Amino acid sequence: MPTYFLKTQFLLLALTSFLLLNSGCKKNTTEPVETLALTVEDASCTEVWVKVTSTNYQTPNTLTLFVNDKAGQNISLVSADTILFVDSLLPSQSYKIKAVFATNNRQQTTNEVIAKTMDTTSHNFSWQTFTFGEVGSSTLYDVAIIDENNIWAVGAIYMKDSLGNPDPHAYNAVHWDGNTWELKRIMFYTICGQTSLTAYPAKSIYTFSENDIWIAVDGDQIARFENGVQTKIICLPSNVSMSINKMWGTSSSDLYVVGNGGNIAHYDGKNWQKIESGTTLNIGDIWGISDGKGGFDKYLAADNFMIKLDSKNQRISFTIQHSGFINSLWAKTDHLIYTAGDGVTLFKNPNWERTNNQELNLIFRIRGEDYNNVAGLSANRKIYHFNGYSWLGIATEPNNTFIKVEITKKIIATVGWQGDKALITILKKQ
């Protein structure tokens, strides 16, 4: 073999080895590129929530949001995951959303997502009012809708006995089966733990299903109905004794009650636990929503601020950003919480937004079924409906006083009194 060939082969091998060694030792000085991805989290009739997820997130980044290719708000990201709120949209429309941002001194564009807003619902309801009571002063304090043929209301209804005399034993519940109303007496201990029973006025009702119904008196007792039969009377211990204003829970072993004096208590099916609220103000309402992690966040209306209890019952308080108060609230998700007291105020975390409608300034009670189906009660004796885009007073009777409301997809039920009679008004969507 020629000598020059051996030398050439040797030099090639040496050069290859040198390059391999140096490439293995050389440091990669290229910085990781940050990318942003958009996903649609939720949508109402006029709003969309978009999640921005960042890879290789290092420092706050500023992006420009484009809606239907039109540049909109500039947003600074402060974490790897950020929820963006896009409002002033129209119902039942599809919107193309993307964002433009800069990283490593060059401009990038995120993926484009399509967000479809919800359609509105109808304001067209018919309604009928039913009254109960023959003597004294009767009132209904709360209502629960299982379906259009299964509605419960609780309170105090005073009737005459078989001889036409005032019956000393009041009824404290009434049930609708789709055809008729049936007056009922839910029995409670005369004194908690003793054997004597009486039908105290009932103040609050909560249903887990048609076969699991819980009714609380204006005191420290709760009755449970299973399959149409009263099966239990539960006494609150002295350290959580309260006048129960409202109940909410996920099951019979996960029930929350709230009341006057800032009282909150949780029942796990066996024992009661007092939860510190941080206030002595009355708590008028409670509502829970999924936290997306298998647990539930509970929101409570407590006069001039809102309380949040997370899945571990850790407390956060939000002071309302306007003069006034709230004693009722409802939410589908934590993106948008409807509150009512001296009008309707929306909580769009972390901001409060007062509805720009003078007619709504007297709404003090609120409940919803979806973003486009919300009912409110006003001190002007009107029942209001929000269809996702507009509010409308859909029913009013000058002698009726409404104090609680519930809503399903097609039915609104309100309770209160009419003079000395208890009343319930049922509204059906046409």
Tab-separated table of C-alpha atoms in Angstrom, residues 197-355:
chain	number	residue	atom	x	y	z
A	197	LEU	CA	-92.013	17.030	68.358
A	198	THR	CA	-93.587	20.027	66.667
A	199	ALA	CA	-93.772	21.622	63.188
A	200	TYR	CA	-91.634	24.707	63.664
A	201	PRO	CA	-91.582	27.267	60.809
A	202	ALA	CA	-89.053	26.123	58.208
A	203	LYS	CA	-86.601	28.626	56.758
A	204	SER	CA	-84.384	26.862	54.234
A	205	ILE	CA	-84.494	23.863	51.888
A	206	TYR	CA	-81.850	22.078	49.821
A	207	THR	CA	-82.282	19.048	47.564
A	208	PHE	CA	-79.607	16.609	46.446
A	209	SER	CA	-82.222	14.646	44.496
A	210	GLU	CA	-85.942	13.950	44.577
A	211	ASN	CA	-85.180	11.252	47.156
A	212	ASP	CA	-82.855	13.279	49.383
A	213	ILE	CA	-84.263	16.561	50.690
A	214	TRP	CA	-83.002	18.650	53.632
A	215	ILE	CA	-85.121	21.240	55.442
A	216	ALA	CA	-83.888	23.594	58.181
A	217	VAL	CA	-85.952	25.451	60.757
A	218	ASP	CA	-85.366	28.978	62.006
A	219	GLY	CA	-83.090	27.573	64.680
A	220	ASP	CA	-80.611	24.764	65.116
A	221	GLN	CA	-82.269	21.727	63.517
A	222	ILE	CA	-82.365	20.125	60.070
A	223	ALA	CA	-84.747	17.400	58.906
A	224	ARG	CA	-83.892	14.892	56.192
A	225	PHE	CA	-86.408	13.350	53.783
A	226	GLU	CA	-85.520	10.158	51.949
A	227	ASN	CA	-87.869	8.648	49.375
A	228	GLY	CA	-90.712	10.850	50.580
A	229	VAL	CA	-90.373	9.897	54.252
A	230	GLN	CA	-88.816	11.940	57.034
A	231	THR	CA	-85.959	9.796	58.323
A	232	LYS	CA	-83.876	12.024	60.545
A	233	ILE	CA	-83.718	15.148	62.667
A	234	ILE	CA	-80.199	16.551	63.043
A	235	CYS	CA	-79.335	18.976	65.838
A	236	LEU	CA	-76.493	21.421	65.448
A	237	PRO	CA	-74.106	21.368	68.439
A	238	SER	CA	-73.972	24.444	70.634
A	239	ASN	CA	-70.707	25.723	69.120
A	240	VAL	CA	-72.279	25.975	65.650
A	241	SER	CA	-75.838	26.821	66.668
A	242	MET	CA	-77.295	29.464	64.342
A	243	SER	CA	-80.321	30.709	62.515
A	244	ILE	CA	-79.718	28.924	59.195
A	245	ASN	CA	-80.192	31.199	56.191
A	246	LYS	CA	-79.086	28.863	53.405
A	247	MET	CA	-77.627	25.404	52.729
A	248	TRP	CA	-75.442	23.991	49.965
A	249	GLY	CA	-73.559	20.736	49.488
A	250	THR	CA	-72.486	17.935	47.170
A	251	SER	CA	-73.973	15.036	49.152
A	252	SER	CA	-75.524	14.101	52.473
A	253	SER	CA	-71.999	13.725	53.846
A	254	ASP	CA	-70.834	17.104	52.538
A	255	LEU	CA	-73.299	19.804	53.610
A	256	TYR	CA	-72.612	23.450	54.437
A	257	VAL	CA	-74.933	25.758	56.350
A	258	VAL	CA	-74.588	29.530	56.797
A	259	GLY	CA	-76.429	31.938	59.019
A	260	ASN	CA	-76.511	35.085	61.064
A	261	GLY	CA	-73.566	36.294	63.108
A	262	GLY	CA	-71.038	35.120	60.509
A	263	ASN	CA	-71.728	31.461	61.251
A	264	ILE	CA	-70.563	28.688	58.892
A	265	ALA	CA	-70.684	24.963	59.628
A	266	HIS	CA	-69.896	21.779	57.695
A	267	TYR	CA	-71.565	18.384	58.169
A	268	ASP	CA	-69.693	15.249	57.035
A	269	GLY	CA	-72.584	12.855	57.610
A	270	LYS	CA	-71.654	12.238	61.249
A	271	ASN	CA	-70.156	15.351	62.804
A	272	TRP	CA	-70.365	19.114	62.563
A	273	GLN	CA	-67.339	21.364	62.154
A	274	LYS	CA	-67.441	25.104	62.762
A	275	ILE	CA	-65.645	27.142	60.094
A	276	GLU	CA	-64.360	30.573	61.021
A	277	SER	CA	-65.716	33.234	58.682
A	278	GLY	CA	-63.691	36.182	59.925
A	279	THR	CA	-66.838	38.244	60.416
A	280	THR	CA	-69.841	38.638	62.700
A	281	LEU	CA	-71.981	39.966	59.851
A	282	ASN	CA	-74.920	37.903	58.650
A	283	ILE	CA	-74.185	35.460	55.830
A	284	GLY	CA	-77.180	35.414	53.542
A	285	ASP	CA	-76.222	32.876	50.889
A	286	ILE	CA	-73.807	30.147	49.790
A	287	TRP	CA	-73.093	28.569	46.411
A	288	GLY	CA	-70.459	26.050	45.343
A	289	ILE	CA	-68.698	25.411	42.038
A	290	SER	CA	-66.179	22.840	40.870
A	291	ASP	CA	-62.535	23.862	41.198
A	292	GLY	CA	-61.574	21.616	38.260
A	293	LYS	CA	-59.440	19.430	40.513
A	294	GLY	CA	-62.088	17.164	42.028
A	295	GLY	CA	-63.025	19.604	44.790
A	296	PHE	CA	-65.387	22.540	45.198
A	297	ASP	CA	-64.983	26.219	45.951
A	298	LYS	CA	-67.742	27.724	48.086
A	299	TYR	CA	-68.698	31.386	47.750
A	300	LEU	CA	-70.632	33.158	50.510
A	301	ALA	CA	-72.434	36.510	50.538
A	302	ALA	CA	-71.591	38.400	53.742
A	303	ASP	CA	-72.900	41.948	53.589
A	304	ASN	CA	-70.079	44.143	52.248
A	305	PHE	CA	-67.728	41.361	51.164
A	306	MET	CA	-67.657	37.899	49.624
A	307	ILE	CA	-66.020	34.884	51.264
A	308	LYS	CA	-64.411	32.048	49.327
A	309	LEU	CA	-63.741	28.654	50.928
A	310	ASP	CA	-61.557	26.391	48.805
A	311	SER	CA	-61.751	22.595	48.734
A	312	LYS	CA	-59.839	22.484	52.037
A	313	ASN	CA	-62.016	25.256	53.498
A	314	GLN	CA	-59.171	27.756	53.474
A	315	ARG	CA	-60.693	31.238	53.502
A	316	ILE	CA	-60.190	34.224	51.200
A	317	SER	CA	-62.260	37.413	51.472
A	318	PHE	CA	-63.050	39.888	48.692
A	319	THR	CA	-64.298	43.337	49.663
A	320	ILE	CA	-66.792	44.698	47.167
A	321	GLN	CA	-65.430	47.700	45.304
A	322	HIS	CA	-68.432	49.943	45.656
A	323	SER	CA	-70.573	51.219	48.487
A	324	GLY	CA	-73.302	48.732	49.256
A	325	PHE	CA	-73.798	45.110	50.202
A	326	ILE	CA	-74.510	41.629	48.853
A	327	ASN	CA	-76.716	38.973	50.390
A	328	SER	CA	-77.080	36.594	47.447
A	329	LEU	CA	-74.846	35.095	44.770
A	330	TRP	CA	-74.629	32.476	42.047
A	331	ALA	CA	-71.936	31.190	39.699
A	332	LYS	CA	-71.393	28.558	37.045
A	333	THR	CA	-67.604	28.889	37.236
A	334	ASP	CA	-65.232	31.202	39.059
A	335	HIS	CA	-64.757	33.178	35.837
A	336	LEU	CA	-67.956	35.116	36.509
A	337	ILE	CA	-69.903	35.381	39.778
A	338	TYR	CA	-73.269	37.139	39.951
A	339	THR	CA	-74.010	38.897	43.241
A	340	ALA	CA	-77.066	40.830	44.414
A	341	GLY	CA	-77.941	43.026	47.363
A	342	ASP	CA	-78.431	46.656	46.517
A	343	GLY	CA	-78.350	45.741	42.833
A	344	VAL	CA	-76.455	43.346	40.567
A	345	THR	CA	-72.658	43.362	40.774
A	346	LEU	CA	-70.449	40.958	38.813
A	347	PHE	CA	-67.204	39.559	40.176
A	348	LYS	CA	-64.724	38.955	37.358
A	349	ASN	CA	-61.708	37.852	39.343
A	350	PRO	CA	-60.148	40.024	40.637
A	351	ASN	CA	-62.407	42.921	39.577
A	352	TRP	CA	-65.927	43.963	40.542
A	353	GLU	CA	-68.209	45.340	37.831
A	354	ARG	CA	-71.450	47.122	38.590
A	355	THR	CA	-74.193	46.553	36.001
